Amino acid sequence: MTSTASEDPLSPPSQRSRAHDTSTELQPMPTSPAMDTAAQDVSLFSSPMAPRSGTSEVDASSPLMYGTPSSRVEGTPRSGIRGTPARQRADLGSVRKAPQVDMHSEPVSESCCHSEQGAGQRLVIWGTDVNVGTCKEKFQRFLQQFTAPNSREEENAGLDLNEPLYMQKLDEISVVGEPVLNVNCSHIQTFDADLYRQLICYPQEVIPTFDMAVNELFFDRLPDSVLEHQIQVRPYSALKTRNMRALNPEDIDQLITISGMVIRTSQLIPEMQEAFFRCQVCVFNTRVEVDRGRIAEPAVCRNCNTTHSMALVHNRSAFSDKQMIKLQESPEDMPAGQTPHTTVVYAHNDLVDKVQPGDRINITGIYRAAPMRLNPRQSQVKSVYKTHIDVIHFRKTDEKRLHGLDEDGEQKLFTKERVAMLKELAAKPDVYERLSSALAPSIYEHEDIKKGILLQLFGGTRKDFTQTGRGNFRAEINILLCGDPGTSKSQLLQYVYNLVPRGQYTSGKGSSAVGLTAYVMKDPETRQLVLQTGALVLSDNGICCIDEFDKMSDNTRSVLHEVMEQQTLSIAKAGIICQLNARTSVLAAANPVESQWNPKKTTIENIQLPHTLLSRFDLIFLMLDPQDEAYDRRLAHHLVALYYQSEEQIEEEHLDMAVLKDYIAFARTSVHPRLSEEASQALIEAYVDMRKIGSGRGMVSAYPRQLESLIRLAEAHAKVRFSSKVESIDVEEAKRLHREALKQSATDPRTGFVDISILTTGMSATARKRKEEVAQALKKLIQSKGKTPAMKYQQLFDDLRGQSEAAITKDMFDEALRALADEDYLTVTGKTVRLL
Amino acid sequence: MPTVHDWINNPLAVVDGLFAQSNSSPDWEKKVVEYFKEKLKLNDAHTWVPSLNDVPLYYLKPNSLVKFRCMVQDMFDPEFFMGVYETNDLTSNSKVKCGKYKDITVGGQVDFNSRNTVTSERQTFYCVPIPGESQWAKEISFICQARVVPSTSYVPNRHKRSYEEDDEMDTQPQHSAESHGNTEPKRQETEAPSHDSSSAHCTSSLDLNFPLPGEKGPACLVKVYEDWDGFKLNDMLEVFGILSVDPALSVIADEREASSLLDPTEVTETVEEQRVHSPPPSLVPRLHMLYAQPLVHNNPLLPSSAPENNVHESSLATYTDVLGELASVRAELHTYLTHVLMGDSLAAEYLILHLISNVYSRRDVLPLGKFTLNLSGCPHSSPYTEHLYKVIQQLVPSSYRLCMSLHNMNNQRMVPRKDYTANRLVSGTLQLANNTSLFLDETQLEQGQLDATGVRNITALGNLISWQKVDYDFNYHQMEFPCNINVLITSEGRSLLPSDSQVNLRPTLNPPNLEEYLSAVQVAQVPSQFNKYRIYLSGARALNYTISDEITKAVEEDFVEMRKDDPQSMSAEDLHRLLVVARLLSLSHGQNTLSRDGWMKAKQLEALRISRTQQQKSLSGNEP
């Protein structure tokens, strides 16, 4: 099949001549095969309309019936399309605001047919410059020849990109049996700019022509295919995807693509397309097309000339499905301080019920405006038009997130210049420092913390080992900030929340497990169970900022375990059992349990969080007041400057934030670094080193989780450089940052050594050793007392304190007792200790 | 005189005239705007224009020029309309007409197919009177107004009642049914304060969507023709526009129901949506904007920033007077507030600082210049806070007292929410214009259970105080709207909400009858004195402020020095606060740069305040 396409760039001669025939016979009703029926129909329903034409402007539709031209092919002699019913294109055929033209009258045909060549090559549809024949031919050529070797669209997956793309899609149609051909407008634009312009400006005329062309082509190639109805062409991505705000009166009746979020869908509305009338006297049947929601009821039966004898037969009339959808502009497109705009969209036929409220979609359709009447019996009209869009194509923008890839869509956001600018920035050697200092400039210093957060914003590379049964590896970096209250932790969280597109901000105090995960709600209207997603699911692919992490209830915190390692969320509630993706990075802030950070205690003791949760954080930073003079001076300077900086400087910073945003978005979507050989080696060494440090003192100072953290950090750092390879400098920085964080959070306050077990088991090795020592000492003490079955608790405590050199607290004493009880050596009942 | 007023009484004639002259060149639109701007610039011209705020709607001439002082509460979708259209009347003379500034076409059949038709775009804003505007602000602008409005038949006879609290606006019959309390303190006495929120939803057939419960006045659909992107939600505007109250506008809704179901325009709107977007013009008039003056503040005693709009001359004189004798006005105000605060001069000082605070800039997420004050130690039993609010209401142009009773917290809608069925932003108490004083009365809070709404409301209040922003609820997502609201919290102990500064009230006087005492204090003040205070507060807030390099150095030194002595006593947070206090203190003295002396004073003030808080702590050990 492909050979035909490549050999024959033009449509078959026979077909071409037929196309020309059509045009010579005039009519923007460009159906050669259905000419007879069409002509008949035109006269049929144009006659009752004739008397109205002068008086009413609302009914001023053209009798041209711009609907699918091939819609009247019943019983056509053509071989290919025979038996395949056409389907009305309600999306094109509804309201038409064009001036009324009677195609049968002389002046109009003069105005529209510049018959210079006689043969009618220049014949165009009234009011446009579209020549049906040429247009059809061009489009067929486009279908047969266009290749898109660089296409990255998901829809084209599995197609041979070097072969004509749309011919393969036609083959696909014959296999799948779904008679819809989606055509990317940008493809048409690269192929033939003029055709593209026509499509955008006169979609109502051009798309039916496309339909015709594609059906001819299809049934020529695959004459035996059986389709439900004739193929419909659905163009998408007209122009650049536009913002709803940019729509203006010039776009009326043009093909547009806008993006937005569905906020409401109506119920299905059956819309009459064709009314069926039967004469009560002579049983003569006639059909009348519905025009702008009005039926021109025939007053006289054409067969028997009886007046008012025609009755509508409902069940023989043709209806199509229609649905009203409200679209709201996406929050990202909106200028600050304004409320979002909404637009009414009509979906027809099989596009009905394709979208649900909450979906983010790109729609392509025709923008319409219709005048509003104040009162049908008055001549006054409200001087306002009602606008809506007849949708031709939906494209969900967030659907792809389910598959974890969003390369297309988002990448389009950047112009070439922007990308060049970002790449230039990435090439600078100090880009890492630049970006980290651009992060939250109002917060002073804390360079390493900012760097850590920066890496978190970029994230690691997502790896999928599900096929080998090892599941997904987490790519998101989790960070915990702890420290004294009032060290601008919340401010940092707020900043991050404002920076990332899919960020969520919750406070541990106010959020429940339900608010974080998902809950099931019964819709009061439909009695339907609806799954409402919480902060963690909403921030999928983003960052979930949790303030006051320590104030969170244990119950709530427990849901985080799954999210922070498996990146999924399991729900079993009200009969709904599912697993949702929650590939979110967690940025949490915790305050110490005592109002001030106690440097004599370990991190765990200070914030009282379970170590199982802590070990899921890649980086744990302490934000403490450093208390040294030089720092104080710089801090004071920074703050004073913050308060009295000039307008321009502020402006500059805002620019930085925008650049930072774009930089991160670009890196996240287009850079996927992989470990280089050299980097892997460096990582292994780093890990081994980390383990060695501890083994010297008889403790474990690193676990595989730490290695994974290192890998993620290194990958994120490579992303910062826009590098597709993780190199040793990335590993170096990852190591440094990891060590910094450990130094702050996992230093054993008693020994001054970094001890990872503080974070992994909740207790430092020295503390554990000490606990054992106390227990042993206590045991000895008891044994030294000889055979006394029971002792006073307080006395024993005092004895032990008197005996021991180191200070023994009550906690330690209790712990020792508990340890001995575990050994079944003694039991503690109230204030007495009994030996067993 | 009548000729002068033609452009007020019949502005559409001017528009049509200019349109006819233009010969369909598009710059006539600019000319129209220019014409009215010029007219309004003429000496007192803008005061001749009747104001929708004060004159009841039925006294106003339809299609005349009116002005409206309002806040943008919601923004509807842009609409396309016939900018130019052609009509055929019975004699079949076609006429080209201009559809701008009109809702309905006039004369003859509209020829939709005419080549002359120009489709244009305009935007609709739903505007409400500035929420919480104090009675005095209304009165003053009304008095200026009333002196010079001969053009309406309305005889302004009601400003005699001016300061009486129970001034019920009986000129608005449609509201008299919903007799819930108003923002004035009176509502405390009438019924449980929470009554408002519940009744606001159900009673009126048409909810006018005012942010604050019990608000009155006209709401208005303002049609904007130019630069609507420049306006933001919650902006305060003075709109000059053409009033349109054609009753035909409300006919639409009735006719709809009867007409054919197949009409494609039919299903686009739900009944709720129609009700909101095309309310009867007798309730919600349409205003076609010719020109809008953004209001930086709504204090009628001060000139608004733009020079072309002058306040009436006598108050302007007072303005310059006040700036001249700023020091003495400040001292008087301080004495007055000291009396009100039962002899606590430190608290009075901080209250002044609070009242002139203003978010002057934002650095990434951090709002600069806010100064939320927590007055703790307020007596619980007596209606003291209520009187305190009355005093503040007398001083600031707009304010609202939010009783943080458990019932209110659990039931009031504070955060505005988008209602997708009616396609509008349902307002909440936190949708306030800039520089509104929000008085949170925590003394009203009792022990009990906060439900989900309550927690959300507390969070929203916390966010408002900490970040000066409100996250509006758009159901599928939240949207952040920055705001600039002065929050004053009165509480018994330390407030559960965050605050920038907490002052523990320490009364030195103990009047046997608090109420009598306070009203005596208030009566002692002459009304002209109040005007001076009002001018002083709004004026000081608007001053510019800088800090020199030299002082920056000194501040740095000082900070390092203070940290050396005791690092615990001086954190970065404290420096933040100290800088704000220093700024406000300088401004309150009319200085627009920080002096060494000012810095020292600020430090002293802070030291005094902190020592008092610590004393308080040691006195009652169980306090957090």
Tab-separated table of N, CA, C and O in Angstrom, chain A residues 57 247 263-264 293 324 326 328 334 336-342 346 357 367 371 374 377 381 383-386 441-442 494-495 498 625 629 632-633 637 639 642-645 653, chain B residues 75 77 80-82 102-103 105 109 112 122 229 231-233 255 264 267-269 273 360 363-365 368 420 423 467 469 474 476-477 479-480 545 547 556-557 560 563-564 576:
chain	number	residue	atom	x	y	z
A	57	GLU	N	-34.076	37.734	10.323
A	57	GLU	CA	-32.623	37.700	10.231
A	57	GLU	C	-32.063	36.540	11.022
A	57	GLU	O	-30.976	36.084	10.765
A	247	LEU	N	-8.908	35.053	23.195
A	247	LEU	CA	-9.982	34.984	22.213
A	247	LEU	C	-10.594	36.370	22.035
A	247	LEU	O	-10.829	37.089	22.982
A	263	ILE	N	-15.156	22.297	34.060
A	263	ILE	CA	-15.714	22.503	35.391
A	263	ILE	C	-17.129	21.968	35.502
A	263	ILE	O	-17.610	21.701	36.578
A	264	ARG	N	-17.814	21.836	34.375
A	264	ARG	CA	-19.169	21.336	34.476
A	264	ARG	C	-19.535	20.690	33.153
A	264	ARG	O	-19.170	21.167	32.090
A	293	GLY	N	-31.648	25.214	15.329
A	293	GLY	CA	-32.651	24.877	16.329
A	293	GLY	C	-34.070	25.165	15.890
A	293	GLY	O	-34.988	25.130	16.691
A	324	MET	N	-23.355	20.102	26.733
A	324	MET	CA	-22.765	21.397	27.023
A	324	MET	C	-21.681	21.215	28.065
A	324	MET	O	-21.879	20.537	29.069
A	326	LYS	N	-18.658	23.281	30.302
A	326	LYS	CA	-18.079	24.566	30.692
A	326	LYS	C	-16.588	24.378	30.896
A	326	LYS	O	-16.161	23.482	31.619
A	328	GLN	N	-13.001	26.152	31.994
A	328	GLN	CA	-12.418	27.287	32.699
A	328	GLN	C	-10.937	27.349	32.398
A	328	GLN	O	-10.298	26.321	32.290
A	334	MET	N	-3.448	32.427	34.089
A	334	MET	CA	-4.136	33.631	34.505
A	334	MET	C	-3.215	34.683	35.049
A	334	MET	O	-2.294	34.387	35.767
A	336	ALA	N	-2.216	37.455	37.674
A	336	ALA	CA	-2.495	37.472	39.112
A	336	ALA	C	-3.595	38.470	39.407
A	336	ALA	O	-3.740	39.476	38.737
A	337	GLY	N	-4.397	38.137	40.396
A	337	GLY	CA	-5.410	39.078	40.853
A	337	GLY	C	-6.668	39.103	40.025
A	337	GLY	O	-7.511	39.949	40.220
A	338	GLN	N	-6.805	38.206	39.075
A	338	GLN	CA	-8.037	38.163	38.303
A	338	GLN	C	-8.700	36.808	38.494
A	338	GLN	O	-8.069	35.847	38.901
A	339	THR	N	-9.951	36.756	38.175
A	339	THR	CA	-10.640	35.478	38.290
A	339	THR	C	-10.632	34.790	36.924
A	339	THR	O	-10.527	35.452	35.904
A	340	PRO	N	-10.709	33.478	36.930
A	340	PRO	CA	-10.620	32.775	35.657
A	340	PRO	C	-11.844	32.980	34.775
A	340	PRO	O	-12.953	33.139	35.275
A	341	HIS	N	-11.634	32.970	33.497
A	341	HIS	CA	-12.738	33.054	32.549
A	341	HIS	C	-13.276	31.665	32.254
A	341	HIS	O	-12.576	30.673	32.390
A	342	THR	N	-14.516	31.627	31.807
A	342	THR	CA	-15.071	30.350	31.386
A	342	THR	C	-15.636	30.490	29.981
A	342	THR	O	-15.959	31.587	29.541
A	346	TYR	N	-19.683	23.033	23.160
A	346	TYR	CA	-20.636	21.978	22.833
A	346	TYR	C	-19.915	20.786	22.239
A	346	TYR	O	-19.156	20.924	21.282
A	357	PRO	N	-15.732	16.666	34.690
A	357	PRO	CA	-15.297	17.853	35.416
A	357	PRO	C	-13.969	17.597	36.119
A	357	PRO	O	-13.761	16.528	36.679
A	367	TYR	N	-15.200	28.566	16.873
A	367	TYR	CA	-15.713	29.571	17.797
A	367	TYR	C	-16.963	30.195	17.183
A	367	TYR	O	-16.931	30.615	16.026
A	371	PRO	N	-26.470	36.063	18.133
A	371	PRO	CA	-27.139	37.160	18.829
A	371	PRO	C	-28.206	36.635	19.774
A	371	PRO	O	-28.749	35.547	19.574
A	374	LEU	N	-34.124	39.528	22.937
A	374	LEU	CA	-34.748	39.877	24.192
A	374	LEU	C	-36.050	39.133	24.314
A	374	LEU	O	-36.399	38.580	25.317
A	377	ARG	N	-41.036	38.213	20.309
A	377	ARG	CA	-42.065	39.037	19.663
A	377	ARG	C	-41.635	40.495	19.550
A	377	ARG	O	-42.377	41.320	19.100
A	381	VAL	N	-33.195	43.710	20.311
A	381	VAL	CA	-32.361	42.596	20.730
A	381	VAL	C	-31.374	43.107	21.751
A	381	VAL	O	-31.017	44.282	21.761
A	383	SER	N	-27.881	43.676	22.832
A	383	SER	CA	-26.782	43.874	21.898
A	383	SER	C	-25.591	42.985	22.217
A	383	SER	O	-24.469	43.306	21.927
A	384	VAL	N	-25.861	41.858	22.846
A	384	VAL	CA	-24.776	40.968	23.242
A	384	VAL	C	-24.890	39.659	22.477
A	384	VAL	O	-25.992	39.183	22.212
A	385	TYR	N	-23.771	39.120	22.109
A	385	TYR	CA	-23.776	37.805	21.469
A	385	TYR	C	-23.513	36.737	22.510
A	385	TYR	O	-22.784	36.948	23.467
A	386	LYS	N	-24.075	35.591	22.255
A	386	LYS	CA	-23.727	34.417	23.063
A	386	LYS	C	-22.618	33.713	22.312
A	386	LYS	O	-22.751	33.456	21.117
A	441	PRO	N	15.329	34.378	47.811
A	441	PRO	CA	16.373	35.345	48.172
A	441	PRO	C	16.082	36.079	49.490
A	441	PRO	O	16.993	36.601	50.114
A	442	SER	N	14.813	36.072	49.898
A	442	SER	CA	14.528	36.802	51.132
A	442	SER	C	14.998	36.026	52.356
A	442	SER	O	15.071	36.569	53.447
A	494	GLN	N	6.700	27.945	51.975
A	494	GLN	CA	5.774	28.776	51.188
A	494	GLN	C	6.391	29.117	49.835
A	494	GLN	O	5.723	29.116	48.815
A	495	TYR	N	7.653	29.421	49.871
A	495	TYR	CA	8.323	29.797	48.628
A	495	TYR	C	8.294	28.640	47.639
A	495	TYR	O	7.945	28.808	46.479
A	498	ASN	N	4.982	28.069	46.174
A	498	ASN	CA	4.630	29.031	45.142
A	498	ASN	C	5.420	28.832	43.858
A	498	ASN	O	5.031	29.315	42.810
A	625	ASP	N	20.106	28.795	64.647
A	625	ASP	CA	20.693	30.121	64.715
A	625	ASP	C	22.189	29.949	64.926
A	625	ASP	O	22.602	29.441	65.962
A	629	GLU	N	29.452	36.422	65.144
A	629	GLU	CA	29.330	37.842	64.886
A	629	GLU	C	29.270	38.175	63.414
A	629	GLU	O	28.421	38.951	62.968
A	632	ASP	N	25.954	37.404	62.076
A	632	ASP	CA	24.961	38.372	62.539
A	632	ASP	C	25.003	39.630	61.696
A	632	ASP	O	23.976	40.176	61.305
A	633	ARG	N	26.211	40.079	61.411
A	633	ARG	CA	26.364	41.316	60.673
A	633	ARG	C	25.772	41.171	59.271
A	633	ARG	O	25.004	42.008	58.801
A	637	HIS	N	22.481	43.078	57.671
A	637	HIS	CA	22.568	43.802	56.407
A	637	HIS	C	21.516	43.288	55.433
A	637	HIS	O	20.826	44.059	54.779
A	639	LEU	N	18.737	41.811	56.050
A	639	LEU	CA	17.366	42.151	56.442
A	639	LEU	C	17.052	43.614	56.178
A	639	LEU	O	15.982	43.943	55.671
A	642	LEU	N	16.554	44.065	52.685
A	642	LEU	CA	15.288	43.456	52.293
A	642	LEU	C	14.151	44.462	52.436
A	642	LEU	O	13.268	44.559	51.608
A	643	TYR	N	14.229	45.225	53.494
A	643	TYR	CA	13.136	46.151	53.762
A	643	TYR	C	13.202	47.401	52.899
A	643	TYR	O	12.200	48.031	52.629
A	644	TYR	N	14.384	47.768	52.501
A	644	TYR	CA	14.463	49.061	51.816
A	644	TYR	C	15.129	48.953	50.460
A	644	TYR	O	15.885	49.803	50.066
A	645	GLN	N	14.849	47.887	49.786
A	645	GLN	CA	15.431	47.755	48.463
A	645	GLN	C	14.590	48.534	47.466
A	645	GLN	O	13.396	48.709	47.641
A	653	GLU	N	14.503	40.483	40.696
A	653	GLU	CA	14.339	39.206	41.345
A	653	GLU	C	13.144	38.438	40.811
A	653	GLU	O	13.180	37.239	40.654
B	75	MET	N	-15.435	38.913	38.590
B	75	MET	CA	-15.244	39.269	37.195
B	75	MET	C	-15.928	38.214	36.358
B	75	MET	O	-15.624	37.037	36.467
B	77	ASP	N	-17.291	36.616	32.582
B	77	ASP	CA	-16.615	36.365	31.316
B	77	ASP	C	-16.790	37.554	30.384
B	77	ASP	O	-17.786	38.257	30.435
B	80	PHE	N	-19.190	39.488	23.836
B	80	PHE	CA	-19.129	40.152	22.542
B	80	PHE	C	-20.441	40.897	22.346
B	80	PHE	O	-21.503	40.383	22.657
B	81	PHE	N	-20.360	42.085	21.832
B	81	PHE	CA	-21.587	42.825	21.599
B	81	PHE	C	-21.470	43.563	20.274
B	81	PHE	O	-20.391	43.624	19.672
B	82	MET	N	-22.577	44.109	19.836
B	82	MET	CA	-22.583	44.825	18.569
B	82	MET	C	-22.053	46.219	18.803
B	82	MET	O	-22.761	47.090	19.305
B	102	LYS	N	-24.424	50.581	25.627
B	102	LYS	CA	-25.850	50.266	25.679
B	102	LYS	C	-26.027	48.763	25.870
B	102	LYS	O	-25.187	47.975	25.453
B	103	ASP	N	-27.157	48.422	26.424
B	103	ASP	CA	-27.455	47.009	26.602
B	103	ASP	C	-28.347	46.487	25.505
B	103	ASP	O	-28.315	45.317	25.175
B	105	THR	N	-30.418	47.178	21.707
B	105	THR	CA	-30.428	47.935	20.463
B	105	THR	C	-31.682	48.803	20.430
B	105	THR	O	-32.691	48.496	21.055
B	109	GLN	N	-35.580	46.845	13.097
B	109	GLN	CA	-34.999	45.518	13.048
B	109	GLN	C	-33.487	45.634	12.892
B	109	GLN	O	-33.009	46.429	12.089
B	112	PHE	N	-28.603	41.722	10.822
B	112	PHE	CA	-27.410	40.995	11.278
B	112	PHE	C	-26.404	40.771	10.169
B	112	PHE	O	-25.282	40.409	10.404
B	122	ARG	N	-16.390	43.366	25.489
B	122	ARG	CA	-16.332	44.110	26.736
B	122	ARG	C	-16.364	43.118	27.891
B	122	ARG	O	-16.705	41.951	27.730
B	229	ASP	N	-7.891	44.378	31.620
B	229	ASP	CA	-6.867	43.553	32.243
B	229	ASP	C	-6.147	44.295	33.357
B	229	ASP	O	-5.484	43.694	34.181
B	231	PHE	N	-7.524	45.885	35.736
B	231	PHE	CA	-8.242	45.843	37.009
B	231	PHE	C	-8.043	44.501	37.669
B	231	PHE	O	-7.892	43.485	37.019
B	232	LYS	N	-8.050	44.535	38.961
B	232	LYS	CA	-7.896	43.282	39.700
B	232	LYS	C	-9.066	43.101	40.637
B	232	LYS	O	-9.734	44.064	40.995
B	233	LEU	N	-9.225	41.878	41.029
B	233	LEU	CA	-10.260	41.570	42.005
B	233	LEU	C	-9.960	42.347	43.291
B	233	LEU	O	-8.807	42.496	43.665
B	255	GLU	N	-38.990	35.109	29.566
B	255	GLU	CA	-39.271	34.667	28.202
B	255	GLU	C	-38.577	33.348	27.896
B	255	GLU	O	-39.075	32.529	27.160
B	264	PRO	N	-30.436	27.138	20.684
B	264	PRO	CA	-29.077	26.773	21.107
B	264	PRO	C	-28.539	27.650	22.224
B	264	PRO	O	-27.660	27.248	22.962
B	267	VAL	N	-29.460	26.323	26.590
B	267	VAL	CA	-28.888	25.470	27.618
B	267	VAL	C	-27.585	25.998	28.194
B	267	VAL	O	-27.031	25.385	29.071
B	268	THR	N	-27.101	27.105	27.698
B	268	THR	CA	-25.802	27.549	28.195
B	268	THR	C	-25.880	28.011	29.638
B	268	THR	O	-24.894	28.019	30.332
B	269	GLU	N	-27.040	28.411	30.082
B	269	GLU	CA	-27.101	28.957	31.430
B	269	GLU	C	-28.117	28.204	32.273
B	269	GLU	O	-29.216	27.897	31.827
B	273	GLU	N	-27.522	30.620	37.169
B	273	GLU	CA	-26.571	31.464	36.472
B	273	GLU	C	-27.265	32.694	35.900
B	273	GLU	O	-26.760	33.806	35.985
B	360	TYR	N	3.737	47.449	52.008
B	360	TYR	CA	4.212	48.333	50.946
B	360	TYR	C	4.954	47.588	49.860
B	360	TYR	O	5.211	48.122	48.790
B	363	ARG	N	8.429	40.586	49.092
B	363	ARG	CA	9.648	39.944	48.603
B	363	ARG	C	9.355	38.465	48.557
B	363	ARG	O	9.013	37.882	49.560
B	364	ASP	N	9.520	37.886	47.419
B	364	ASP	CA	8.959	36.574	47.091
B	364	ASP	C	7.671	36.315	47.871
B	364	ASP	O	6.650	36.882	47.514
B	365	VAL	N	7.665	35.536	48.921
B	365	VAL	CA	6.370	35.303	49.561
B	365	VAL	C	6.150	36.214	50.770
B	365	VAL	O	5.102	36.198	51.375
B	368	LEU	N	5.973	42.786	53.274
B	368	LEU	CA	6.737	43.694	54.115
B	368	LEU	C	5.850	44.831	54.592
B	368	LEU	O	5.077	45.385	53.831
B	420	TYR	N	-19.824	26.990	40.809
B	420	TYR	CA	-19.822	26.719	39.371
B	420	TYR	C	-21.224	26.620	38.790
B	420	TYR	O	-21.397	26.793	37.592
B	423	ASN	N	-21.963	30.081	38.418
B	423	ASN	CA	-20.808	30.687	37.770
B	423	ASN	C	-20.451	32.037	38.378
B	423	ASN	O	-20.375	33.045	37.696
B	467	TRP	N	0.838	35.772	55.854
B	467	TRP	CA	1.303	36.008	54.471
B	467	TRP	C	0.520	37.094	53.757
B	467	TRP	O	0.780	37.380	52.611
B	469	LYS	N	-2.428	36.958	52.483
B	469	LYS	CA	-3.053	36.431	51.289
B	469	LYS	C	-4.227	35.562	51.699
B	469	LYS	O	-4.268	35.044	52.817
B	474	PHE	N	-11.494	27.453	44.529
B	474	PHE	CA	-12.075	27.260	43.208
B	474	PHE	C	-12.429	25.796	42.969
B	474	PHE	O	-12.346	25.313	41.852
B	476	TYR	N	-11.672	22.961	42.256
B	476	TYR	CA	-10.671	22.039	41.723
B	476	TYR	C	-9.267	22.479	42.086
B	476	TYR	O	-8.326	21.718	41.998
B	477	HIS	N	-9.139	23.730	42.417
B	477	HIS	CA	-7.831	24.216	42.830
B	477	HIS	C	-8.056	25.451	43.676
B	477	HIS	O	-9.175	25.960	43.753
B	479	MET	N	-6.814	29.425	44.558
B	479	MET	CA	-6.080	30.504	43.931
B	479	MET	C	-5.758	31.539	44.991
B	479	MET	O	-6.579	31.881	45.824
B	480	GLU	N	-4.539	32.024	44.888
B	480	GLU	CA	-4.054	32.887	45.935
B	480	GLU	C	-4.325	34.338	45.551
B	480	GLU	O	-3.983	34.757	44.446
B	545	TYR	N	9.244	56.221	52.441
B	545	TYR	CA	10.182	55.945	53.526
B	545	TYR	C	11.454	55.333	52.969
B	545	TYR	O	11.394	54.433	52.137
B	547	ILE	N	15.841	54.456	53.972
B	547	ILE	CA	16.794	54.302	55.067
B	547	ILE	C	18.182	54.516	54.471
B	547	ILE	O	18.485	53.988	53.407
B	556	GLU	N	23.178	47.567	61.773
B	556	GLU	CA	23.942	46.315	61.754
B	556	GLU	C	24.785	46.177	63.013
B	556	GLU	O	24.765	45.155	63.698
B	557	GLU	N	25.492	47.273	63.291
B	557	GLU	CA	26.356	47.283	64.479
B	557	GLU	C	25.551	46.930	65.719
B	557	GLU	O	25.939	46.091	66.531
B	560	VAL	N	24.556	43.307	65.952
B	560	VAL	CA	25.670	42.447	66.355
B	560	VAL	C	25.928	42.603	67.851
B	560	VAL	O	26.115	41.626	68.581
B	563	ARG	N	23.319	40.894	69.919
B	563	ARG	CA	23.450	39.439	69.894
B	563	ARG	C	24.603	38.989	70.765
B	563	ARG	O	24.594	37.881	71.289
B	564	LYS	N	25.583	39.856	70.852
B	564	LYS	CA	26.755	39.493	71.644
B	564	LYS	C	26.342	39.304	73.105
B	564	LYS	O	26.729	38.346	73.747
B	576	HIS	N	13.430	41.717	62.312
B	576	HIS	CA	12.333	41.994	61.381
B	576	HIS	C	11.340	42.937	62.032
B	576	HIS	O	10.980	43.967	61.478
